[in-house]
Backbone as CSV, one residue per row, in Angstrom:
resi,resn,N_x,N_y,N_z,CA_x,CA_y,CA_z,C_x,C_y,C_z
1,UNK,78.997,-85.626,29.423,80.073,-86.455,29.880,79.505,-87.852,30.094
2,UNK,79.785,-89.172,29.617,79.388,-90.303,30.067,79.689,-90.964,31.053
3,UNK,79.129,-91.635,31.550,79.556,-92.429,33.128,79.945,-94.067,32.306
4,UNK,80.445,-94.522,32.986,80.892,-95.426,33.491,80.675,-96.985,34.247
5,UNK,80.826,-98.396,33.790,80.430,-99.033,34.681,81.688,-99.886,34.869
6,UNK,82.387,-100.180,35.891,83.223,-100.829,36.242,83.513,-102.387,36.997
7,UNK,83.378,-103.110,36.861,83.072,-104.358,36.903,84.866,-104.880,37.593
8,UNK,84.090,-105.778,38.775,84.928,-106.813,39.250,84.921,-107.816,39.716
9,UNK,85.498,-109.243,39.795,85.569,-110.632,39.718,84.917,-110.999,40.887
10,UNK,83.748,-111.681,41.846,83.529,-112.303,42.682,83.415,-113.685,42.699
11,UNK,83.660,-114.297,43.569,83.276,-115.772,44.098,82.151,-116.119,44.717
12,UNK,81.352,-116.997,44.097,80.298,-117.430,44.780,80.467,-118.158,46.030
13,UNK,79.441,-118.704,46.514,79.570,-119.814,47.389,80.019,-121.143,46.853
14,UNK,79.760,-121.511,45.935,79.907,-122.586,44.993,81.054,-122.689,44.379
15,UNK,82.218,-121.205,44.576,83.109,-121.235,44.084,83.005,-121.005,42.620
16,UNK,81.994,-120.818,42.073,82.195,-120.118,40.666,82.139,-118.255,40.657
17,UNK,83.054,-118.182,39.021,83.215,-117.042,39.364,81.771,-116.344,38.304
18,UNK,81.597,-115.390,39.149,80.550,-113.854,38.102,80.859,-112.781,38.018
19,UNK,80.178,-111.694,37.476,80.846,-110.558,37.020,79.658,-109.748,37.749
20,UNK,80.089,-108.802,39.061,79.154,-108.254,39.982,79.716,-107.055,39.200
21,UNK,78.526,-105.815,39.022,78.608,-104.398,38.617,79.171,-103.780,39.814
22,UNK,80.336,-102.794,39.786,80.415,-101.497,40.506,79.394,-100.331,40.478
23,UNK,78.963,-99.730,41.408,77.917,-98.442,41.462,78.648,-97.522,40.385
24,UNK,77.885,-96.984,39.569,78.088,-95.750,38.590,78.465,-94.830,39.309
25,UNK,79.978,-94.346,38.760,80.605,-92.921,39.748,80.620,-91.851,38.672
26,UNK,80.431,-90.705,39.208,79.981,-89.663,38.006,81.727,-89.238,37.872
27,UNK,82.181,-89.001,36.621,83.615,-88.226,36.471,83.362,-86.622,37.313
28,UNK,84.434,-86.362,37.837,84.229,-84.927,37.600,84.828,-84.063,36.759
29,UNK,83.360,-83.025,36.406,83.938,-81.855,35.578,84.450,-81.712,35.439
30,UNK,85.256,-81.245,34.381,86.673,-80.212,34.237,86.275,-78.484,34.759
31,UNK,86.601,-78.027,35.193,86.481,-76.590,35.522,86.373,-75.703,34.362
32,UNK,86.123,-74.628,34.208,85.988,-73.983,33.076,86.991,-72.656,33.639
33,UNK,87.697,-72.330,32.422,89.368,-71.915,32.143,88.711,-70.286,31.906
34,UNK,87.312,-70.260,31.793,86.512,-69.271,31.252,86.100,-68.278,32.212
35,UNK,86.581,-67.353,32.660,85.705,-66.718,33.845,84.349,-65.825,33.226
36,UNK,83.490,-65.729,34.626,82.406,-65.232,34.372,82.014,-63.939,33.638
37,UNK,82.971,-63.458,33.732,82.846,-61.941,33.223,84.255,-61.459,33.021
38,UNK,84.202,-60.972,31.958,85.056,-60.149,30.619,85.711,-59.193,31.058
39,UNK,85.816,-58.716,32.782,86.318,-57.814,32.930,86.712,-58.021,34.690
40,UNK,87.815,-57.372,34.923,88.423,-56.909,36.247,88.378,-55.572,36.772
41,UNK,88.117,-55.156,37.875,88.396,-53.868,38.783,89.987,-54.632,39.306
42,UNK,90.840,-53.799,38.736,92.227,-54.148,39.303,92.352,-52.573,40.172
43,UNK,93.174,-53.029,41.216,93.587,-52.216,41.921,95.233,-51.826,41.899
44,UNK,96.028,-51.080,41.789,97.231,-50.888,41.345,98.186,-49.379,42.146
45,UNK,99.108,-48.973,41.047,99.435,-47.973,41.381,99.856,-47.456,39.784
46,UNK,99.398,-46.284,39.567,99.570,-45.079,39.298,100.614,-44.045,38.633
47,UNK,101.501,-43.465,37.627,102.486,-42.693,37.597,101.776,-41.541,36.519
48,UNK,101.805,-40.399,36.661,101.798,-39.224,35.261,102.559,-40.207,34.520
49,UNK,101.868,-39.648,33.016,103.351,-39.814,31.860,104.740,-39.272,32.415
50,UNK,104.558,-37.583,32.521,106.068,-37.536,32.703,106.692,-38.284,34.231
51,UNK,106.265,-38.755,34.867,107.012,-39.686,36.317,107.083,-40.529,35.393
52,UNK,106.590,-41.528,34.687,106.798,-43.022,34.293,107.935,-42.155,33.377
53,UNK,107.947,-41.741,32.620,109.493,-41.003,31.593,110.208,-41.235,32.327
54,UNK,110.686,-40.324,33.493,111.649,-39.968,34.174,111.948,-41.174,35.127
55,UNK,111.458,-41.908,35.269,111.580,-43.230,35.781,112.258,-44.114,34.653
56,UNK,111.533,-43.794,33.425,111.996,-45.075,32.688,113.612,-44.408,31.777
57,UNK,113.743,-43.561,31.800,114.775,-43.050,31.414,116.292,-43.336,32.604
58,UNK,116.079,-43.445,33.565,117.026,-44.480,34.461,117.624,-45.710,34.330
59,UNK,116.701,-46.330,33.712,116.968,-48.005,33.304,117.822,-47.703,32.378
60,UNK,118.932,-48.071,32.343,120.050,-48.508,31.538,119.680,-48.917,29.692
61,UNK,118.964,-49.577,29.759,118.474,-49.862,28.204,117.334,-49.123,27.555
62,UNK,117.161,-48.457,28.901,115.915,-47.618,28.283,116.366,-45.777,28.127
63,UNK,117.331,-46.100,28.652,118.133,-44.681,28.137,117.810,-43.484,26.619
64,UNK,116.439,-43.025,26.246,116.444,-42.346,24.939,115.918,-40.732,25.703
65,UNK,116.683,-40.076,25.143,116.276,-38.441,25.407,115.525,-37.971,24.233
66,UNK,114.444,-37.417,24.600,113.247,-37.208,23.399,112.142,-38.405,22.653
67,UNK,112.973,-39.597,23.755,111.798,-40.666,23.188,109.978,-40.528,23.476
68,UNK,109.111,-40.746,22.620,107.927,-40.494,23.144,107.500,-41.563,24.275
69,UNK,106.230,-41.421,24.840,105.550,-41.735,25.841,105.345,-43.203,25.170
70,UNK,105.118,-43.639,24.566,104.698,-45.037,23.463,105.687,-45.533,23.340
71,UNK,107.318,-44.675,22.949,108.444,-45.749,22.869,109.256,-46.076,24.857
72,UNK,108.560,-45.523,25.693,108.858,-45.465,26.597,107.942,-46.604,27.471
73,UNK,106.964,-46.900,26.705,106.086,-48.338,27.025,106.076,-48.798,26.487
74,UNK,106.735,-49.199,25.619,107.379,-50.187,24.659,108.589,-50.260,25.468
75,UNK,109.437,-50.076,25.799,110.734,-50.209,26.354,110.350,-50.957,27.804
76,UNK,109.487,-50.281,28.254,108.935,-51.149,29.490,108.485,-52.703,29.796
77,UNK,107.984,-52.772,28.336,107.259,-54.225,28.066,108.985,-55.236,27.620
78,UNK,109.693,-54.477,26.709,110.265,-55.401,26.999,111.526,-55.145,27.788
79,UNK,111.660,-54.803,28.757,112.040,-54.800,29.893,111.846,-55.680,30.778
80,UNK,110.467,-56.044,30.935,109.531,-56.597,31.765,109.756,-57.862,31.602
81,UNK,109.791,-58.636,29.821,110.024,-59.719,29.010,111.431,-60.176,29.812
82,UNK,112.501,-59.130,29.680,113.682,-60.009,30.252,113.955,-60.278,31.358
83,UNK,113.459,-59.527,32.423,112.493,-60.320,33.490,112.106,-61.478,33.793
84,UNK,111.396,-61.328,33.178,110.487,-63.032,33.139,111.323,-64.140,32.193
85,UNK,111.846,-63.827,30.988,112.649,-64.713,30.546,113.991,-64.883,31.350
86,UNK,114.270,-64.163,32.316,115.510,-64.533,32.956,115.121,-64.987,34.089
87,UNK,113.685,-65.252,34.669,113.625,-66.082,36.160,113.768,-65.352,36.449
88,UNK,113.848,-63.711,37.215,113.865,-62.850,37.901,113.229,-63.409,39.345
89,UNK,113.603,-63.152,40.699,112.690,-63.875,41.441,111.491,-62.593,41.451
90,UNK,111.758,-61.484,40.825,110.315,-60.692,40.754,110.717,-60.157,39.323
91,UNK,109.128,-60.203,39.276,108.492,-59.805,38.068,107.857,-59.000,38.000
92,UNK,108.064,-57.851,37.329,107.586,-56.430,37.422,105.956,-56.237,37.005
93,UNK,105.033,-55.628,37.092,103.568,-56.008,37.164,103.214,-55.635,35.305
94,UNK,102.650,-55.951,34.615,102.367,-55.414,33.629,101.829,-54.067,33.738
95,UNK,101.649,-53.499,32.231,100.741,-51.986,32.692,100.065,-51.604,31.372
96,UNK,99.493,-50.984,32.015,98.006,-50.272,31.227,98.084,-49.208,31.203
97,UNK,97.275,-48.479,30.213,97.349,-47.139,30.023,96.112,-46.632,30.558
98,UNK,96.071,-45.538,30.838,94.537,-44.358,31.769,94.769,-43.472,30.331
99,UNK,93.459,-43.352,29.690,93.400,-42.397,28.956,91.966,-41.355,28.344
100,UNK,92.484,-40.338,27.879,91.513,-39.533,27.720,89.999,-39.736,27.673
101,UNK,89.803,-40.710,26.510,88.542,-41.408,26.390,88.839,-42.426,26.679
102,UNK,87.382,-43.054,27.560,88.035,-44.688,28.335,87.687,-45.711,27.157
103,UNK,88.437,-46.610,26.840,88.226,-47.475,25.724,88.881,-47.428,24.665
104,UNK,89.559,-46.136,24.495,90.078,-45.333,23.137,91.605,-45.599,23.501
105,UNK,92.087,-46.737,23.108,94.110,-46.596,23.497,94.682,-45.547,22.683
106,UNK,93.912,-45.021,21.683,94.687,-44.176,20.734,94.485,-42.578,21.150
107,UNK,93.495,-42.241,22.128,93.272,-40.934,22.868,94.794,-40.548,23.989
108,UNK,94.365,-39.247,24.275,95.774,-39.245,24.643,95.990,-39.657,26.132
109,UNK,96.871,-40.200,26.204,97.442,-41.017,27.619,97.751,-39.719,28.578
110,UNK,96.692,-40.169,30.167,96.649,-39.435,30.997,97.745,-40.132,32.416
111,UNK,97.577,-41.261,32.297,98.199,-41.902,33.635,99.060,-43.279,32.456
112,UNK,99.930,-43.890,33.521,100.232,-45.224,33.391,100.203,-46.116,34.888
113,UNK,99.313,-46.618,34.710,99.048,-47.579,35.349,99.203,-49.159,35.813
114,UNK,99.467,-49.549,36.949,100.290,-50.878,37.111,99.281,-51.587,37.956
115,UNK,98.613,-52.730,37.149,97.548,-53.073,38.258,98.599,-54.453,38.761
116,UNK,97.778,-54.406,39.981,98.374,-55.396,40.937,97.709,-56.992,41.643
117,UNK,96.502,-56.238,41.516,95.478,-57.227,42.392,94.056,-56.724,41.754
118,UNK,93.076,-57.841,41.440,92.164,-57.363,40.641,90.891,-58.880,41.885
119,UNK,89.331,-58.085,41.492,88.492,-59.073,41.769,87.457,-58.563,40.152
120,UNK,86.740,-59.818,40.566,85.808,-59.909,39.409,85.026,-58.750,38.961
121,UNK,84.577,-58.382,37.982,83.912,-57.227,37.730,82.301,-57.746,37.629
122,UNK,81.171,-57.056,38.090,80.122,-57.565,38.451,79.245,-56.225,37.942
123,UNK,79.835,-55.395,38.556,79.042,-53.872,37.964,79.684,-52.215,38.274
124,UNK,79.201,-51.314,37.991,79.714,-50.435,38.513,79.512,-49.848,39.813
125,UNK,78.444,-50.574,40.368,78.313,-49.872,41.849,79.141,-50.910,42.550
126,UNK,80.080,-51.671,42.132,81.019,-51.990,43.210,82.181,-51.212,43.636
127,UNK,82.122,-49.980,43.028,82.794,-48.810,43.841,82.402,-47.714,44.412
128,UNK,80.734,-47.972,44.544,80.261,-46.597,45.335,80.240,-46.913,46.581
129,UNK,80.879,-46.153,47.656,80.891,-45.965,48.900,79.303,-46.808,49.541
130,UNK,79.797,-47.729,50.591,78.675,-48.887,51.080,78.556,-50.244,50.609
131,UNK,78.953,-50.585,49.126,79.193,-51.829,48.696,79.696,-52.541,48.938
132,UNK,79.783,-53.747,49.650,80.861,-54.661,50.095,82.055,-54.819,49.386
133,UNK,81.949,-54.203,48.313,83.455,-54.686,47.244,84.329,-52.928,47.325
134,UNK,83.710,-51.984,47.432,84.114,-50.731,47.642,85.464,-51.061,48.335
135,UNK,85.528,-50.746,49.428,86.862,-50.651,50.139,87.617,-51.521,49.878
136,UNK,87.449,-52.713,49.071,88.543,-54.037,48.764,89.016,-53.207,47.573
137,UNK,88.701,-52.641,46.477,88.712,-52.682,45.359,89.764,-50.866,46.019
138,UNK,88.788,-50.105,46.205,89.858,-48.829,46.563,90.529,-48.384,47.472
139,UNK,91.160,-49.232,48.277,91.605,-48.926,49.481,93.213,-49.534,49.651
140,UNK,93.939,-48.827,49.559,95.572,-49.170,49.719,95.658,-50.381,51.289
141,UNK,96.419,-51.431,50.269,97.049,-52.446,51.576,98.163,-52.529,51.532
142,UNK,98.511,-53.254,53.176,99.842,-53.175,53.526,100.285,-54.158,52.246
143,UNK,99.619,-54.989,51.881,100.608,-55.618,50.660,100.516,-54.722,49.162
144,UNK,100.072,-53.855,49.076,100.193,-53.167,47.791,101.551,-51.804,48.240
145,UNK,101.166,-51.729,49.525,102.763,-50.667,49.518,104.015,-51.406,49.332
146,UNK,103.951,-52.769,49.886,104.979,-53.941,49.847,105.284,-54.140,48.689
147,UNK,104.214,-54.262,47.365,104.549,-54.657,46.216,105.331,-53.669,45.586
148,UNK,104.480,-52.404,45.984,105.486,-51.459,45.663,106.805,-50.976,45.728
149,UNK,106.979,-51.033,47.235,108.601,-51.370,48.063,109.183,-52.474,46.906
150,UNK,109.239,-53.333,46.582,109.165,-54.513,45.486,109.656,-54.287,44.384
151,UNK,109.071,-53.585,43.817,109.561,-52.869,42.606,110.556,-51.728,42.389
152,UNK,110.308,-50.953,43.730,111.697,-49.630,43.546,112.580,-50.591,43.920
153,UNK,113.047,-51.509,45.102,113.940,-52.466,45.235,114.717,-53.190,43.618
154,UNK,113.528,-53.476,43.075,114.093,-54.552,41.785,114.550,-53.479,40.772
155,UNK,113.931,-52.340,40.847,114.773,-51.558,39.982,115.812,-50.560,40.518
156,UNK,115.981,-50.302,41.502,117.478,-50.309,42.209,118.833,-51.435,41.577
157,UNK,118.100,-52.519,41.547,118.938,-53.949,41.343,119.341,-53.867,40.097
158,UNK,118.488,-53.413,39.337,118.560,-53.093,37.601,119.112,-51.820,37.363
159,UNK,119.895,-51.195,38.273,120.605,-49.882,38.126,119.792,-48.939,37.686
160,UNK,118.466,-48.951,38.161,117.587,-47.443,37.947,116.858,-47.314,38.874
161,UNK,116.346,-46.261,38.553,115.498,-45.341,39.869,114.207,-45.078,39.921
162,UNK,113.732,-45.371,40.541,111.729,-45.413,40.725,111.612,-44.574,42.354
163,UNK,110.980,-43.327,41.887,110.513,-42.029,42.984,109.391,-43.258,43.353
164,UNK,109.273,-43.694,44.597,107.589,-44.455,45.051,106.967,-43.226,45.597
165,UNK,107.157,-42.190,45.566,106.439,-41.291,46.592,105.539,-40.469,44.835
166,UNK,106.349,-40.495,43.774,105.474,-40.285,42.263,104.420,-41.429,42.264
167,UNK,103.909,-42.453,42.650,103.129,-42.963,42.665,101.591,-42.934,43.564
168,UNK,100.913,-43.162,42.984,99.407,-43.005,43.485,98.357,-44.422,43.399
169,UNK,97.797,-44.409,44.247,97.195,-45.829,44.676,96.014,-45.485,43.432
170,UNK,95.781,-46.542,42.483,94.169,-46.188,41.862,93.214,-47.546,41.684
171,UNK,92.235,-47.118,40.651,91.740,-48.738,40.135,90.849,-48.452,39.308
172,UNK,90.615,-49.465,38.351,90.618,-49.539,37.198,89.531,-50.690,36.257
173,UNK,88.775,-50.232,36.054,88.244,-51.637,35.263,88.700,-51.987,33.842
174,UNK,89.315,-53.333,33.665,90.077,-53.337,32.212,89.588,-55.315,32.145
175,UNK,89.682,-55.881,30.659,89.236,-56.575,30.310,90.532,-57.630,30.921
176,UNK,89.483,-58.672,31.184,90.419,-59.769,32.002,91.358,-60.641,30.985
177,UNK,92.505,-60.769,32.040,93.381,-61.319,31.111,93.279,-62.152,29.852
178,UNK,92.071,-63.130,30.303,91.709,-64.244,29.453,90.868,-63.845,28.209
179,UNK,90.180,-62.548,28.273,90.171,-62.307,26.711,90.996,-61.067,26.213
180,UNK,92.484,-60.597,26.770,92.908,-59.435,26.444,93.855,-59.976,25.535
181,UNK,94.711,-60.024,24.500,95.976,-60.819,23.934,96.936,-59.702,24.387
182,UNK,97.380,-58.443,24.927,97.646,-57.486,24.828,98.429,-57.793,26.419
183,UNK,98.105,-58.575,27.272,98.322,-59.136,28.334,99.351,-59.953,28.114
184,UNK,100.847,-59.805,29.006,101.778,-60.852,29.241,101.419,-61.268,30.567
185,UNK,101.131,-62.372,31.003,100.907,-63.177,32.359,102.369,-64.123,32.680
């Protein structure tokens, strides 16, 4: 980044004018848009396939009997889209899939998952019992039952039905938004 010298008009004693230097001010940085690491421990909540079905089969547009588990998160996403394209004052959380082999989206889907709140991913012993990040990362808060309350509310509003008591607090390490494309923010 280059610096700078900024110059302004003085008067002598003599009444002539010179050109006195300003002190060199460093710009500041731009921040970097880049986070440190490629990945999040999000903390969330939880549904079986068949609860997220039977949930998503309530919603009015998502109405298909015999639809699979894939067209039923597909229906979700864009669900979610008209949401957000309509200013909703809430916006339903994105979601992820829990599956058989971790890494493998094409293994078979064990959970669906709604993360909520995520911190940086650093390693895996930030979830073994004693780690300072342990209990942040797995431990249900009064604002994650709230968010939850949140969502059966907004889909009440949307003429469907969300069991919160089918839900389960979990967490998750998944690649951070900023290199996922698979991510609506």
């Amino acid at each position: 980044m280059s610096e700078s010298t900024n110059t302004t008009q003085s008067t002598s004693k003599a009444g002539s004018s010179m050109t006195k230097p300003k002190p060199k001010q460093k710009q500041p940085e731009a921040k970097s848009k880049r986070p440190s690491s490629k990945y999040l421990w999000y903390s969330g909540w939880e549904l079986s396939p068949d609860s997220f079905e039977r949930f998503m089969r309530t919603l009015p547009r998502a109405k298909q009997s015999g639809a699979s588990l894939d067209d039923y998160i597909m229906a979700y996403d864009s669900w979610r889209s008209r949401a957000i394209r309509g200013r909703s004052a809430f916006t339903p959380p994105v979601l992820r899939t829990r599956n058989v082999i971790i890494d493998d989206e094409d293994s078979d889907i064990t959970a669906v998952f709604f993360p909520i709140r995520g911190i940086e991913y650093r390693s895996d012993a930030q979830i073994v019992d004693g780690h300072p990040n342990a209990a942040r990362i797995k431990t249900v808060t009064e604002q994650d039952i709230a968010k939850l309350e949140a969502f059966r509310a907004y889909v009440k509003e949307c003429e469907g039905e969300f069991d919160a008591s089918a839900a389960y607090f979990s967490f998750k390490k998944c690649l951070h938004p900023n290199f996922d494309n698979g991510w609506m923010v």
